[in-house]
Coordinates of C-alpha atoms in Angstrom, one line a residue:
M1 CA 11.1 26.9 -53.5
A2 CA 10.2 23.2 -54.0
F3 CA 13.1 22.3 -51.7
F4 CA 11.7 24.4 -48.8
D5 CA 8.2 23.2 -49.4
E6 CA 9.4 19.6 -49.2
L7 CA 11.5 20.3 -46.1
T8 CA 8.5 22.0 -44.5
K9 CA 6.3 19.0 -45.3
K10 CA 8.9 16.5 -43.8
A11 CA 9.1 18.6 -40.7
K12 CA 5.4 18.6 -40.3
D13 CA 5.3 14.8 -40.8
V14 CA 8.0 14.3 -38.2
A15 CA 6.1 16.7 -35.8
A16 CA 2.9 14.7 -36.4
V17 CA 4.6 11.4 -35.7
A18 CA 6.2 12.9 -32.5
A19 CA 2.8 14.2 -31.3
D20 CA 1.2 10.8 -31.9
R21 CA 3.9 9.1 -30.0
A22 CA 3.6 11.6 -27.1
K23 CA -0.2 11.0 -27.1
D24 CA 0.3 7.2 -27.0
A25 CA 2.8 7.6 -24.1
A26 CA 0.4 9.8 -22.2
E27 CA -2.4 7.2 -22.7
V28 CA -0.1 4.4 -21.5
A29 CA 0.9 6.5 -18.4
K30 CA -2.7 7.2 -17.7
G31 CA -3.5 3.5 -18.0
A32 CA -0.6 2.6 -15.7
A33 CA -1.8 5.2 -13.1
E34 CA -5.3 3.7 -13.2
V35 CA -3.9 0.2 -12.7
A36 CA -1.8 1.4 -9.8
K37 CA -4.8 3.0 -8.3
I38 CA -6.9 -0.2 -8.6
N39 CA -4.0 -2.3 -7.2
M40 CA -3.8 0.0 -4.2
A41 CA -7.5 -0.2 -3.6
I42 CA -7.3 -4.0 -3.9
A43 CA -4.4 -4.1 -1.4
G44 CA -6.4 -1.9 1.0
E45 CA -9.4 -4.2 0.8
Q46 CA -7.1 -7.2 1.4
R47 CA -5.7 -5.6 4.5
E48 CA -9.3 -5.1 5.7
I49 CA -10.2 -8.7 5.1
D50 CA -7.1 -9.9 7.0
K51 CA -7.9 -7.5 9.9
N52 CA -11.4 -8.8 10.0
Y53 CA -10.4 -12.5 9.9
R54 CA -7.9 -11.8 12.7
T55 CA -10.7 -10.2 14.8
I56 CA -13.0 -13.1 14.1
G57 CA -10.3 -15.6 15.1
E58 CA -9.5 -13.7 18.3
W59 CA -13.2 -13.5 19.2
F60 CA -13.6 -17.2 18.5
V61 CA -10.7 -18.3 20.7
S62 CA -11.8 -16.1 23.6
E63 CA -15.5 -17.1 23.3
Y64 CA -14.9 -20.9 23.0
E65 CA -11.7 -21.1 25.0
G66 CA -12.3 -24.5 26.6
Q67 CA -14.2 -25.9 23.6
I68 CA -11.8 -25.4 20.7
P69 CA -12.6 -27.9 17.8
D70 CA -9.8 -30.3 16.8
A71 CA -9.7 -28.8 13.3
V72 CA -8.2 -25.6 14.7
R73 CA -6.6 -26.8 18.0
E74 CA -3.1 -26.9 16.6
L75 CA -3.3 -23.4 15.3
V76 CA -4.7 -22.1 18.6
D77 CA -1.9 -23.9 20.4
A78 CA 0.7 -22.4 18.0
V79 CA -0.7 -18.9 18.7
T80 CA -0.7 -19.5 22.5
A81 CA 3.0 -20.7 22.2
S82 CA 3.9 -17.6 20.2
K83 CA 2.3 -15.3 22.8
A84 CA 4.2 -17.1 25.6
K85 CA 7.5 -16.7 23.6
I86 CA 6.8 -13.0 23.1
A87 CA 6.1 -12.5 26.8
E88 CA 9.4 -14.4 27.6
L89 CA 11.3 -12.2 25.1
E90 CA 9.8 -9.0 26.4
A91 CA 10.7 -10.0 30.0
S92 CA 14.3 -10.7 28.9
K93 CA 14.8 -7.2 27.5
P94 CA 17.3 -5.2 29.5
A95 CA 15.8 -2.3 31.4
R96 CA 16.6 1.1 30.0
E97 CA 16.0 4.6 31.0
E98 CA 13.0 6.2 29.5
E99 CA 14.0 9.0 27.1
P100 CA 11.5 11.6 26.1
V101 CA 10.1 10.8 22.7
V102 CA 9.8 13.7 20.4
E103 CA 7.5 13.0 17.4
V104 CA 8.1 14.9 14.2
S105 CA 5.4 14.3 11.6
M106 CA 6.8 13.9 8.1
Q107 CA 3.3 13.3 6.8
K108 CA 2.1 15.1 3.7
K109 CA -1.5 15.5 2.6
C110 CA -2.3 14.1 -0.8
P111 CA -3.5 16.9 -3.1
I112 CA -6.0 14.6 -4.8
C113 CA -7.7 12.5 -2.1
G114 CA -6.4 14.1 1.2
A115 CA -4.8 10.9 2.6
E116 CA -1.7 11.5 4.6
S117 CA 1.6 9.7 4.0
D118 CA 5.4 10.3 4.2
S119 CA 6.0 8.7 0.8
K120 CA 6.5 10.3 -2.6
F121 CA 3.2 8.8 -3.9
C122 CA -0.1 8.5 -2.2
P123 CA -0.7 5.0 -0.9
H124 CA -4.5 5.5 -1.4
C125 CA -4.8 6.9 -4.9
G126 CA -1.2 6.8 -6.3
A127 CA -1.0 10.5 -7.0
P128 CA 2.4 12.3 -6.5
M129 CA 2.5 13.8 -3.0
G130 CA 4.4 16.9 -4.1
E131 CA 6.9 18.8 -1.9

């Protein structure tokens, strides 16, 4: 009987260690999900900052078109040159027949936050998008 008692005790010890490791792994995964969620929020805010700076710059250039300060004149000239190059490239495209465009949405709605995406994980909160 002592053999079975000791075997049972060892099995319980192994199960306890496995449960502790599973708990630790779950905590690490939860922490990683929180970090991913925070990183996604930071990236979203950075995109908003970039968009707002771009809008400010476009307004500034249009508002003070003839009075651009020397500090930003080179940048404005570079943007103007790029716009001219884009127009030139667009004009050089060969004409093609218009084909009807059929749009098929592959967007899925996130079960957590409701954001739509076609990826496996939500770009807003990081949750799995499901099937």
